[in-house]
Amino acid sequence: MMRATKFLLVEDDDDHAELVLRNLRRQCGPDSVDRVADGVEAMEYLRQEGEHAGRPRPDVILLDLNMPRMGGHEVLARVKADPRLCTIPVVVFTTSENAIDVSRAYERHVNSYLVKPADFAQFQKMAGDLGLYWGVWNRPLGNIE
Amino acid sequence: MMAKLLHFLLAEDDEDHAELILRSLKRHRVGNTVDHVFDGVEAMEYLRGEAQYVGKPRPDVLLLDLNMPRMGGHEVLMKVKEDPVLCTIPIVILTTSDAESDRLRAYRHHANSYLVKPLDYNQFSKMVDELGLYWGVWNRPCIG
């Protein structure tokens, strides 16, 4: 690994966020993930606006769908339409198994769609595996352009 | 947890790499199936159900090498992602190239993931196991 993968977690549910943060930090290091709580904050972070000035460009975005102010579908559409951000992999991480949500996300070029398991142990396992896959195996673009 | 068994298509011209990937996918992922084609022309025929591939199922995931004869992976990626029927199939690039230009080009053309084949056999095998688990069990594909 040339450098640690940086995740941005966009998640309004504190319990879900805590679990994911813990697993990612264990898998990829203590500074491997930042968290924001809704889509508006996510776009500010990605565009380094407001309190997020100077933030690093994340290598992977983990994106909940149902959030206040701006939902995940809108964030996904904005990221993939932005020439500076579109190369960042976006992994939707949601409770929704709705086929319309799945196809809408793929039509907007989501990189992966994960459904949060209701079972606690499975949730933990998935969080660990996604950290391993995107944090260790997948090769991000890095900070070019 | 699994809604249905998944079908992988592997486009890979290197027989040794293909063998390793196929074996690993079959060994670890309960019931998932995988077909193998050797270059980009065959991959496009398979995906479009043409020539010898009439009646083949739509794959849930495409594992795509970049450097292949006749038609390379970048061209396959572009054609699939520009096709309204095929564009929702996740494409995992699986290549020996770690070149920034290849990664940039792949992500710009909506590759879902980019994996560099490790030189070490054990690492290669481990990576294939992880990719099989991730795309075969956790990721939810787009149906139809």
PDB file of C-alpha atoms in Angstrom:
ATOM      1  CA  MET A   1       0.000   0.000   0.000  1.00  0.00           C
ATOM      2  CA  MET A   2       1.403   3.374  -1.002  1.00  0.00           C
ATOM      3  CA  ARG A   3      -0.791   5.255   1.413  1.00  0.00           C
ATOM      4  CA  ALA A   4      -3.827   4.509   3.524  1.00  0.00           C
ATOM      5  CA  THR A   5      -7.188   4.683   1.799  1.00  0.00           C
ATOM      6  CA  LYS A   6      -9.335   7.578   2.961  1.00  0.00           C
ATOM      7  CA  PHE A   7     -13.069   6.941   3.339  1.00  0.00           C
ATOM      8  CA  LEU A   8     -15.844   9.471   3.654  1.00  0.00           C
ATOM      9  CA  LEU A   9     -18.854   8.023   5.478  1.00  0.00           C
ATOM     10  CA  VAL A  10     -22.133   9.843   4.833  1.00  0.00           C
ATOM     11  CA  GLU A  11     -24.587   8.507   7.401  1.00  0.00           C
ATOM     12  CA  ASP A  12     -27.218  10.152   9.606  1.00  0.00           C
ATOM     13  CA  ASP A  13     -27.810   7.157  11.897  1.00  0.00           C
ATOM     14  CA  ASP A  14     -25.352   7.385  14.795  1.00  0.00           C
ATOM     15  CA  ASP A  15     -25.539   3.689  15.681  1.00  0.00           C
ATOM     16  CA  HIS A  16     -24.864   2.550  12.119  1.00  0.00           C
ATOM     17  CA  ALA A  17     -22.112   5.140  11.759  1.00  0.00           C
ATOM     18  CA  GLU A  18     -20.411   4.023  14.963  1.00  0.00           C
ATOM     19  CA  LEU A  19     -20.290   0.408  13.819  1.00  0.00           C
ATOM     20  CA  VAL A  20     -18.929   1.256  10.404  1.00  0.00           C
ATOM     21  CA  LEU A  21     -16.375   3.715  11.784  1.00  0.00           C
ATOM     22  CA  ARG A  22     -15.104   1.192  14.279  1.00  0.00           C
ATOM     23  CA  ASN A  23     -14.693  -1.538  11.672  1.00  0.00           C
ATOM     24  CA  LEU A  24     -13.052   0.730   9.101  1.00  0.00           C
ATOM     25  CA  ARG A  25     -10.619   2.134  11.652  1.00  0.00           C
ATOM     26  CA  ARG A  26      -9.691  -1.339  12.771  1.00  0.00           C
ATOM     27  CA  GLN A  27      -9.220  -2.507   9.191  1.00  0.00           C
ATOM     28  CA  CYS A  28      -7.578   0.556   7.643  1.00  0.00           C
ATOM     29  CA  GLY A  29      -6.187   2.701  10.478  1.00  0.00           C
ATOM     30  CA  PRO A  30      -7.436   5.339  12.932  1.00  0.00           C
ATOM     31  CA  ASP A  31      -7.366   8.224  10.410  1.00  0.00           C
ATOM     32  CA  SER A  32      -8.866   6.274   7.552  1.00  0.00           C
ATOM     33  CA  VAL A  33     -12.388   7.678   7.756  1.00  0.00           C
ATOM     34  CA  ASP A  34     -14.250  10.947   8.236  1.00  0.00           C
ATOM     35  CA  ARG A  35     -17.970  11.110   8.816  1.00  0.00           C
ATOM     36  CA  VAL A  36     -20.628  13.618   7.833  1.00  0.00           C
ATOM     37  CA  ALA A  37     -24.293  13.300   8.737  1.00  0.00           C
ATOM     38  CA  ASP A  38     -26.197  14.331   5.603  1.00  0.00           C
ATOM     39  CA  GLY A  39     -25.933  15.054   1.889  1.00  0.00           C
ATOM     40  CA  VAL A  40     -25.468  18.805   2.223  1.00  0.00           C
ATOM     41  CA  GLU A  41     -22.463  18.286   4.477  1.00  0.00           C
ATOM     42  CA  ALA A  42     -21.158  15.600   2.143  1.00  0.00           C
ATOM     43  CA  MET A  43     -21.131  18.004  -0.806  1.00  0.00           C
ATOM     44  CA  GLU A  44     -19.463  20.704   1.336  1.00  0.00           C
ATOM     45  CA  TYR A  45     -16.812  18.207   2.390  1.00  0.00           C
ATOM     46  CA  LEU A  46     -16.189  17.041  -1.166  1.00  0.00           C
ATOM     47  CA  ARG A  47     -15.999  20.612  -2.467  1.00  0.00           C
ATOM     48  CA  GLN A  48     -13.919  21.667   0.551  1.00  0.00           C
ATOM     49  CA  GLU A  49     -16.350  24.427   1.443  1.00  0.00           C
ATOM     50  CA  GLY A  50     -17.184  26.047   4.785  1.00  0.00           C
ATOM     51  CA  GLU A  51     -15.793  24.164   7.761  1.00  0.00           C
ATOM     52  CA  HIS A  52     -14.485  21.506   5.379  1.00  0.00           C
ATOM     53  CA  ALA A  53     -11.910  23.738   3.661  1.00  0.00           C
ATOM     54  CA  GLY A  54      -8.633  21.865   3.299  1.00  0.00           C
ATOM     55  CA  ARG A  55     -10.178  18.419   3.710  1.00  0.00           C
ATOM     56  CA  PRO A  56      -8.546  15.622   1.707  1.00  0.00           C
ATOM     57  CA  ARG A  57     -10.209  14.157  -1.330  1.00  0.00           C
ATOM     58  CA  PRO A  58     -11.598  10.793  -0.190  1.00  0.00           C
ATOM     59  CA  ASP A  59     -10.690   7.616  -2.100  1.00  0.00           C
ATOM     60  CA  VAL A  60     -14.094   6.037  -1.452  1.00  0.00           C
ATOM     61  CA  ILE A  61     -17.491   7.438  -0.419  1.00  0.00           C
ATOM     62  CA  LEU A  62     -19.838   5.275   1.673  1.00  0.00           C
ATOM     63  CA  LEU A  63     -23.272   6.729   1.177  1.00  0.00           C
ATOM     64  CA  ASP A  64     -26.535   6.185   2.997  1.00  0.00           C
ATOM     65  CA  LEU A  65     -29.663   6.872   0.915  1.00  0.00           C
ATOM     66  CA  ASN A  66     -32.228   8.167   3.366  1.00  0.00           C
ATOM     67  CA  MET A  67     -30.880  11.275   5.070  1.00  0.00           C
ATOM     68  CA  PRO A  68     -32.239  14.691   6.017  1.00  0.00           C
ATOM     69  CA  ARG A  69     -31.673  17.814   3.873  1.00  0.00           C
ATOM     70  CA  MET A  70     -30.154  15.962   0.913  1.00  0.00           C
ATOM     71  CA  GLY A  71     -30.517  12.231   0.319  1.00  0.00           C
ATOM     72  CA  GLY A  72     -28.008   9.799  -1.112  1.00  0.00           C
ATOM     73  CA  HIS A  73     -29.479   9.622  -4.617  1.00  0.00           C
ATOM     74  CA  GLU A  74     -28.954  13.356  -5.045  1.00  0.00           C
ATOM     75  CA  VAL A  75     -25.406  13.199  -3.677  1.00  0.00           C
ATOM     76  CA  LEU A  76     -24.636  10.334  -6.047  1.00  0.00           C
ATOM     77  CA  ALA A  77     -26.016  12.238  -9.046  1.00  0.00           C
ATOM     78  CA  ARG A  78     -24.018  15.364  -8.122  1.00  0.00           C
ATOM     79  CA  VAL A  79     -20.762  13.491  -7.545  1.00  0.00           C
ATOM     80  CA  LYS A  80     -21.009  11.531 -10.783  1.00  0.00           C
ATOM     81  CA  ALA A  81     -21.900  14.672 -12.774  1.00  0.00           C
ATOM     82  CA  ASP A  82     -18.916  16.609 -11.410  1.00  0.00           C
ATOM     83  CA  PRO A  83     -15.777  16.101 -13.550  1.00  0.00           C
ATOM     84  CA  ARG A  84     -13.511  16.591 -10.524  1.00  0.00           C
ATOM     85  CA  LEU A  85     -15.370  14.130  -8.296  1.00  0.00           C
ATOM     86  CA  CYS A  86     -16.794  11.543 -10.698  1.00  0.00           C
ATOM     87  CA  THR A  87     -13.804   9.198 -10.451  1.00  0.00           C
ATOM     88  CA  ILE A  88     -14.295   8.636  -6.696  1.00  0.00           C
ATOM     89  CA  PRO A  89     -15.959   5.253  -6.103  1.00  0.00           C
ATOM     90  CA  VAL A  90     -19.339   5.612  -4.389  1.00  0.00           C
ATOM     91  CA  VAL A  91     -20.664   2.657  -2.384  1.00  0.00           C
ATOM     92  CA  VAL A  92     -24.311   2.966  -1.375  1.00  0.00           C
ATOM     93  CA  PHE A  93     -24.858   1.502   2.080  1.00  0.00           C
ATOM     94  CA  THR A  94     -28.520   1.466   2.939  1.00  0.00           C
ATOM     95  CA  THR A  95     -31.395  -0.418   4.534  1.00  0.00           C
ATOM     96  CA  SER A  96     -33.368  -0.156   1.277  1.00  0.00           C
ATOM     97  CA  GLU A  97     -33.706  -3.313  -0.812  1.00  0.00           C
ATOM     98  CA  ASN A  98     -36.213  -1.595  -3.055  1.00  0.00           C
ATOM     99  CA  ALA A  99     -35.542  -2.542  -6.699  1.00  0.00           C
ATOM    100  CA  ILE A 100     -36.234   1.055  -7.767  1.00  0.00           C
ATOM    101  CA  ASP A 101     -33.526   2.337  -5.418  1.00  0.00           C
ATOM    102  CA  VAL A 102     -31.105  -0.299  -6.718  1.00  0.00           C
ATOM    103  CA  SER A 103     -31.705   0.420 -10.411  1.00  0.00           C
ATOM    104  CA  ARG A 104     -31.757   4.193  -9.891  1.00  0.00           C
ATOM    105  CA  ALA A 105     -28.365   3.979  -8.175  1.00  0.00           C
ATOM    106  CA  TYR A 106     -26.836   1.826 -10.936  1.00  0.00           C
ATOM    107  CA  GLU A 107     -28.243   4.106 -13.636  1.00  0.00           C
ATOM    108  CA  ARG A 108     -26.406   6.939 -11.903  1.00  0.00           C
ATOM    109  CA  HIS A 109     -23.148   4.978 -11.946  1.00  0.00           C
ATOM    110  CA  VAL A 110     -22.972   3.867  -8.343  1.00  0.00           C
ATOM    111  CA  ASN A 111     -19.880   1.675  -7.911  1.00  0.00           C
ATOM    112  CA  SER A 112     -21.500  -0.785  -5.525  1.00  0.00           C
ATOM    113  CA  TYR A 113     -24.817  -1.201  -3.696  1.00  0.00           C
ATOM    114  CA  LEU A 114     -24.862  -2.798  -0.242  1.00  0.00           C
ATOM    115  CA  VAL A 115     -27.925  -3.537   1.874  1.00  0.00           C
ATOM    116  CA  LYS A 116     -27.276  -3.248   5.621  1.00  0.00           C
ATOM    117  CA  PRO A 117     -28.089  -6.604   7.231  1.00  0.00           C
ATOM    118  CA  ALA A 118     -30.632  -6.499  10.059  1.00  0.00           C
ATOM    119  CA  ASP A 119     -28.560  -9.054  11.985  1.00  0.00           C
ATOM    120  CA  PHE A 120     -25.875  -7.412  14.114  1.00  0.00           C
ATOM    121  CA  ALA A 121     -23.144  -9.980  13.466  1.00  0.00           C
ATOM    122  CA  GLN A 122     -23.773  -9.864   9.720  1.00  0.00           C
ATOM    123  CA  PHE A 123     -23.699  -6.065   9.805  1.00  0.00           C
ATOM    124  CA  GLN A 124     -20.304  -6.182  11.491  1.00  0.00           C
ATOM    125  CA  LYS A 125     -19.036  -8.760   9.028  1.00  0.00           C
ATOM    126  CA  MET A 126     -20.172  -6.704   6.054  1.00  0.00           C
ATOM    127  CA  ALA A 127     -18.596  -3.535   7.473  1.00  0.00           C
ATOM    128  CA  GLY A 128     -15.308  -5.400   7.944  1.00  0.00           C
ATOM    129  CA  ASP A 129     -15.393  -6.944   4.472  1.00  0.00           C
ATOM    130  CA  LEU A 130     -16.209  -3.673   2.762  1.00  0.00           C
ATOM    131  CA  GLY A 131     -13.285  -2.048   4.587  1.00  0.00           C
ATOM    132  CA  LEU A 132     -10.994  -4.818   3.399  1.00  0.00           C
ATOM    133  CA  TYR A 133     -12.235  -4.725  -0.185  1.00  0.00           C
ATOM    134  CA  TRP A 134     -12.211  -0.949  -0.724  1.00  0.00           C
ATOM    135  CA  GLY A 135      -9.444  -0.150   1.724  1.00  0.00           C
ATOM    136  CA  VAL A 136      -6.937  -2.828   0.787  1.00  0.00           C
ATOM    137  CA  TRP A 137      -7.722  -4.444  -2.565  1.00  0.00           C
ATOM    138  CA  ASN A 138      -9.409  -1.799  -4.692  1.00  0.00           C
ATOM    139  CA  ARG A 139      -6.927   0.634  -6.209  1.00  0.00           C
ATOM    140  CA  PRO A 140      -8.290   4.187  -6.056  1.00  0.00           C
ATOM    141  CA  LEU A 141      -7.270   6.974  -8.378  1.00  0.00           C
ATOM    142  CA  GLY A 142      -5.554   9.018  -5.686  1.00  0.00           C
ATOM    143  CA  ASN A 143      -4.906  12.730  -5.781  1.00  0.00           C
ATOM    144  CA  ILE A 144      -4.254  13.480  -9.396  1.00  0.00           C
ATOM    145  CA  GLU A 145      -5.737  16.201 -11.645  1.00  0.00           C
TER     146      GLU A 145
ATOM    147  CA  MET B   1     -29.182 -13.105   2.945  1.00  0.00           C
ATOM    148  CA  MET B   2     -28.625 -14.147  -0.684  1.00  0.00           C
ATOM    149  CA  ALA B   3     -31.574 -13.189  -2.838  1.00  0.00           C
ATOM    150  CA  LYS B   4     -30.406 -15.336  -5.736  1.00  0.00           C
ATOM    151  CA  LEU B   5     -27.342 -17.075  -7.059  1.00  0.00           C
ATOM    152  CA  LEU B   6     -25.141 -14.852  -9.131  1.00  0.00           C
ATOM    153  CA  HIS B   7     -23.557 -15.332 -12.511  1.00  0.00           C
ATOM    154  CA  PHE B   8     -20.069 -13.975 -13.241  1.00  0.00           C
ATOM    155  CA  LEU B   9     -18.469 -13.427 -16.629  1.00  0.00           C
ATOM    156  CA  LEU B  10     -14.669 -13.449 -16.690  1.00  0.00           C
ATOM    157  CA  ALA B  11     -12.926 -11.842 -19.702  1.00  0.00           C
ATOM    158  CA  GLU B  12      -9.277 -12.881 -19.400  1.00  0.00           C
ATOM    159  CA  ASP B  13      -6.758 -14.029 -22.026  1.00  0.00           C
ATOM    160  CA  ASP B  14      -4.126 -15.339 -19.593  1.00  0.00           C
ATOM    161  CA  GLU B  15      -4.942 -18.999 -18.997  1.00  0.00           C
ATOM    162  CA  ASP B  16      -3.051 -19.228 -15.704  1.00  0.00           C
ATOM    163  CA  HIS B  17      -4.770 -16.182 -14.248  1.00  0.00           C
ATOM    164  CA  ALA B  18      -8.131 -17.391 -15.529  1.00  0.00           C
ATOM    165  CA  GLU B  19      -7.627 -20.829 -14.008  1.00  0.00           C
ATOM    166  CA  LEU B  20      -6.824 -19.372 -10.623  1.00  0.00           C
ATOM    167  CA  ILE B  21      -9.772 -16.981 -10.694  1.00  0.00           C
ATOM    168  CA  LEU B  22     -12.245 -19.600 -11.889  1.00  0.00           C
ATOM    169  CA  ARG B  23     -11.109 -22.118  -9.307  1.00  0.00           C
ATOM    170  CA  SER B  24     -11.357 -19.638  -6.500  1.00  0.00           C
ATOM    171  CA  LEU B  25     -14.778 -18.345  -7.515  1.00  0.00           C
ATOM    172  CA  LYS B  26     -16.147 -21.861  -7.795  1.00  0.00           C
ATOM    173  CA  ARG B  27     -14.557 -23.087  -4.582  1.00  0.00           C
ATOM    174  CA  HIS B  28     -15.746 -20.387  -2.269  1.00  0.00           C
ATOM    175  CA  ARG B  29     -19.056 -19.080  -3.468  1.00  0.00           C
ATOM    176  CA  VAL B  30     -21.963 -21.358  -2.870  1.00  0.00           C
ATOM    177  CA  GLY B  31     -23.624 -22.063  -6.174  1.00  0.00           C
ATOM    178  CA  ASN B  32     -22.561 -18.928  -8.023  1.00  0.00           C
ATOM    179  CA  THR B  33     -21.700 -19.672 -11.643  1.00  0.00           C
ATOM    180  CA  VAL B  34     -18.998 -18.294 -13.901  1.00  0.00           C
ATOM    181  CA  ASP B  35     -18.320 -18.328 -17.635  1.00  0.00           C
ATOM    182  CA  HIS B  36     -15.021 -17.436 -19.247  1.00  0.00           C
ATOM    183  CA  VAL B  37     -14.221 -15.661 -22.515  1.00  0.00           C
ATOM    184  CA  PHE B  38     -10.749 -14.912 -23.844  1.00  0.00           C
ATOM    185  CA  ASP B  39     -10.950 -11.434 -25.347  1.00  0.00           C
ATOM    186  CA  GLY B  40     -13.062  -8.326 -25.726  1.00  0.00           C
ATOM    187  CA  VAL B  41     -14.767  -9.391 -28.956  1.00  0.00           C
ATOM    188  CA  GLU B  42     -15.986 -12.578 -27.305  1.00  0.00           C
ATOM    189  CA  ALA B  43     -17.035 -10.612 -24.221  1.00  0.00           C
ATOM    190  CA  MET B  44     -19.245  -8.304 -26.301  1.00  0.00           C
ATOM    191  CA  GLU B  45     -20.741 -11.261 -28.190  1.00  0.00           C
ATOM    192  CA  TYR B  46     -21.502 -12.980 -24.888  1.00  0.00           C
ATOM    193  CA  LEU B  47     -23.097  -9.883 -23.372  1.00  0.00           C
ATOM    194  CA  ARG B  48     -25.230  -9.308 -26.470  1.00  0.00           C
ATOM    195  CA  GLY B  49     -26.152 -12.986 -26.808  1.00  0.00           C
ATOM    196  CA  GLU B  50     -24.621 -13.202 -30.285  1.00  0.00           C
ATOM    197  CA  ALA B  51     -22.866 -15.965 -32.265  1.00  0.00           C
ATOM    198  CA  GLN B  52     -22.061 -18.986 -30.071  1.00  0.00           C
ATOM    199  CA  TYR B  53     -23.465 -17.176 -27.020  1.00  0.00           C
ATOM    200  CA  VAL B  54     -27.144 -17.108 -27.992  1.00  0.00           C
ATOM    201  CA  GLY B  55     -29.245 -17.767 -24.896  1.00  0.00           C
ATOM    202  CA  LYS B  56     -26.461 -17.093 -22.391  1.00  0.00           C
ATOM    203  CA  PRO B  57     -27.622 -15.447 -19.153  1.00  0.00           C
ATOM    204  CA  ARG B  58     -26.918 -11.800 -18.437  1.00  0.00           C
ATOM    205  CA  PRO B  59     -24.001 -11.758 -15.989  1.00  0.00           C
ATOM    206  CA  ASP B  60     -24.471 -10.040 -12.629  1.00  0.00           C
ATOM    207  CA  VAL B  61     -20.798  -9.056 -12.544  1.00  0.00           C
ATOM    208  CA  LEU B  62     -18.171  -8.731 -15.284  1.00  0.00           C
ATOM    209  CA  LEU B  63     -14.528  -9.330 -14.310  1.00  0.00           C
ATOM    210  CA  LEU B  64     -12.491  -7.634 -17.003  1.00  0.00           C
ATOM    211  CA  ASP B  65      -8.803  -7.806 -17.868  1.00  0.00           C
ATOM    212  CA  LEU B  66      -7.406  -4.742 -19.675  1.00  0.00           C
ATOM    213  CA  ASN B  67      -4.760  -6.137 -22.003  1.00  0.00           C
ATOM    214  CA  MET B  68      -6.379  -8.679 -24.298  1.00  0.00           C
ATOM    215  CA  PRO B  69      -6.088  -9.456 -28.017  1.00  0.00           C
ATOM    216  CA  ARG B  70      -8.602  -8.219 -30.636  1.00  0.00           C
ATOM    217  CA  MET B  71     -10.427  -5.883 -28.223  1.00  0.00           C
ATOM    218  CA  GLY B  72      -8.963  -4.673 -24.925  1.00  0.00           C
ATOM    219  CA  GLY B  73     -10.731  -4.065 -21.636  1.00  0.00           C
ATOM    220  CA  HIS B  74     -10.975  -0.286 -21.943  1.00  0.00           C
ATOM    221  CA  GLU B  75     -12.981  -0.635 -25.143  1.00  0.00           C
ATOM    222  CA  VAL B  76     -15.247  -3.289 -23.610  1.00  0.00           C
ATOM    223  CA  LEU B  77     -15.804  -1.065 -20.575  1.00  0.00           C
ATOM    224  CA  MET B  78     -16.756   1.886 -22.765  1.00  0.00           C
ATOM    225  CA  LYS B  79     -19.116  -0.158 -24.930  1.00  0.00           C
ATOM    226  CA  VAL B  80     -20.863  -1.737 -21.950  1.00  0.00           C
ATOM    227  CA  LYS B  81     -21.278   1.501 -20.028  1.00  0.00           C
ATOM    228  CA  GLU B  82     -22.632   3.290 -23.132  1.00  0.00           C
ATOM    229  CA  ASP B  83     -25.181   0.540 -23.793  1.00  0.00           C
ATOM    230  CA  PRO B  84     -28.521   1.314 -22.102  1.00  0.00           C
ATOM    231  CA  VAL B  85     -29.281  -2.392 -21.663  1.00  0.00           C
ATOM    232  CA  LEU B  86     -25.880  -3.440 -20.300  1.00  0.00           C
ATOM    233  CA  CYS B  87     -24.695  -0.329 -18.440  1.00  0.00           C
ATOM    234  CA  THR B  88     -25.957  -1.401 -15.013  1.00  0.00           C
ATOM    235  CA  ILE B  89     -23.745  -4.526 -14.924  1.00  0.00           C
ATOM    236  CA  PRO B  90     -20.929  -3.935 -12.414  1.00  0.00           C
ATOM    237  CA  ILE B  91     -17.494  -4.163 -14.043  1.00  0.00           C
ATOM    238  CA  VAL B  92     -14.475  -5.035 -11.945  1.00  0.00           C
ATOM    239  CA  ILE B  93     -11.180  -4.342 -13.720  1.00  0.00           C
ATOM    240  CA  LEU B  94      -8.687  -7.080 -12.922  1.00  0.00           C
ATOM    241  CA  THR B  95      -5.307  -6.249 -14.403  1.00  0.00           C
ATOM    242  CA  THR B  96      -1.558  -6.253 -13.935  1.00  0.00           C
ATOM    243  CA  SER B  97      -1.439  -2.543 -14.792  1.00  0.00           C
ATOM    244  CA  ASP B  98      -1.155  -0.096 -11.935  1.00  0.00           C
ATOM    245  CA  ALA B  99      -0.589   2.812 -14.328  1.00  0.00           C
ATOM    246  CA  GLU B 100      -2.318   6.000 -13.268  1.00  0.00           C
ATOM    247  CA  SER B 101      -3.456   6.558 -16.864  1.00  0.00           C
ATOM    248  CA  ASP B 102      -5.244   3.186 -16.886  1.00  0.00           C
ATOM    249  CA  ARG B 103      -6.927   3.864 -13.536  1.00  0.00           C
ATOM    250  CA  LEU B 104      -8.015   7.348 -14.594  1.00  0.00           C
ATOM    251  CA  ARG B 105      -9.400   6.087 -17.893  1.00  0.00           C
ATOM    252  CA  ALA B 106     -11.213   3.191 -16.211  1.00  0.00           C
ATOM    253  CA  TYR B 107     -12.844   5.293 -13.481  1.00  0.00           C
ATOM    254  CA  ARG B 108     -13.826   7.978 -16.011  1.00  0.00           C
ATOM    255  CA  HIS B 109     -15.617   5.308 -18.005  1.00  0.00           C
ATOM    256  CA  HIS B 110     -17.447   4.138 -14.899  1.00  0.00           C
ATOM    257  CA  ALA B 111     -15.502   1.030 -13.937  1.00  0.00           C
ATOM    258  CA  ASN B 112     -17.088  -0.103 -10.668  1.00  0.00           C
ATOM    259  CA  SER B 113     -13.812  -1.216  -9.161  1.00  0.00           C
ATOM    260  CA  TYR B 114     -10.146  -1.463 -10.170  1.00  0.00           C
ATOM    261  CA  LEU B 115      -8.011  -4.324  -8.839  1.00  0.00           C
ATOM    262  CA  VAL B 116      -4.324  -4.882  -9.548  1.00  0.00           C
ATOM    263  CA  LYS B 117      -3.322  -8.553  -9.712  1.00  0.00           C
ATOM    264  CA  PRO B 118      -0.666  -9.202  -7.071  1.00  0.00           C
ATOM    265  CA  LEU B 119       2.543 -10.869  -8.292  1.00  0.00           C
ATOM    266  CA  ASP B 120       2.579 -13.159  -5.270  1.00  0.00           C
ATOM    267  CA  TYR B 121       0.462 -16.296  -5.762  1.00  0.00           C
ATOM    268  CA  ASN B 122      -0.950 -16.346  -2.235  1.00  0.00           C
ATOM    269  CA  GLN B 123      -1.892 -12.686  -2.405  1.00  0.00           C
ATOM    270  CA  PHE B 124      -3.531 -13.218  -5.800  1.00  0.00           C
ATOM    271  CA  SER B 125      -5.548 -16.090  -4.423  1.00  0.00           C
ATOM    272  CA  LYS B 126      -6.546 -14.068  -1.374  1.00  0.00           C
ATOM    273  CA  MET B 127      -7.664 -11.144  -3.512  1.00  0.00           C
ATOM    274  CA  VAL B 128      -9.820 -13.372  -5.700  1.00  0.00           C
ATOM    275  CA  ASP B 129     -11.428 -14.837  -2.580  1.00  0.00           C
ATOM    276  CA  GLU B 130     -12.219 -11.362  -1.319  1.00  0.00           C
ATOM    277  CA  LEU B 131     -13.605 -10.190  -4.626  1.00  0.00           C
ATOM    278  CA  GLY B 132     -15.783 -13.295  -4.843  1.00  0.00           C
ATOM    279  CA  LEU B 133     -17.115 -12.647  -1.375  1.00  0.00           C
ATOM    280  CA  TYR B 134     -17.687  -8.948  -1.960  1.00  0.00           C
ATOM    281  CA  TRP B 135     -19.368  -9.116  -5.384  1.00  0.00           C
ATOM    282  CA  GLY B 136     -20.864 -12.575  -4.995  1.00  0.00           C
ATOM    283  CA  VAL B 137     -22.349 -12.221  -1.538  1.00  0.00           C
ATOM    284  CA  TRP B 138     -22.495  -8.632  -0.296  1.00  0.00           C
ATOM    285  CA  ASN B 139     -23.035  -6.456  -3.350  1.00  0.00           C
ATOM    286  CA  ARG B 140     -26.623  -6.228  -4.561  1.00  0.00           C
ATOM    287  CA  PRO B 141     -26.754  -6.410  -8.357  1.00  0.00           C
ATOM    288  CA  CYS B 142     -29.235  -4.609 -10.579  1.00  0.00           C
ATOM    289  CA  ILE B 143     -31.799  -7.108 -11.793  1.00  0.00           C
ATOM    290  CA  GLY B 144     -32.463  -6.934 -15.533  1.00  0.00           C
TER     291      GLY B 144
END
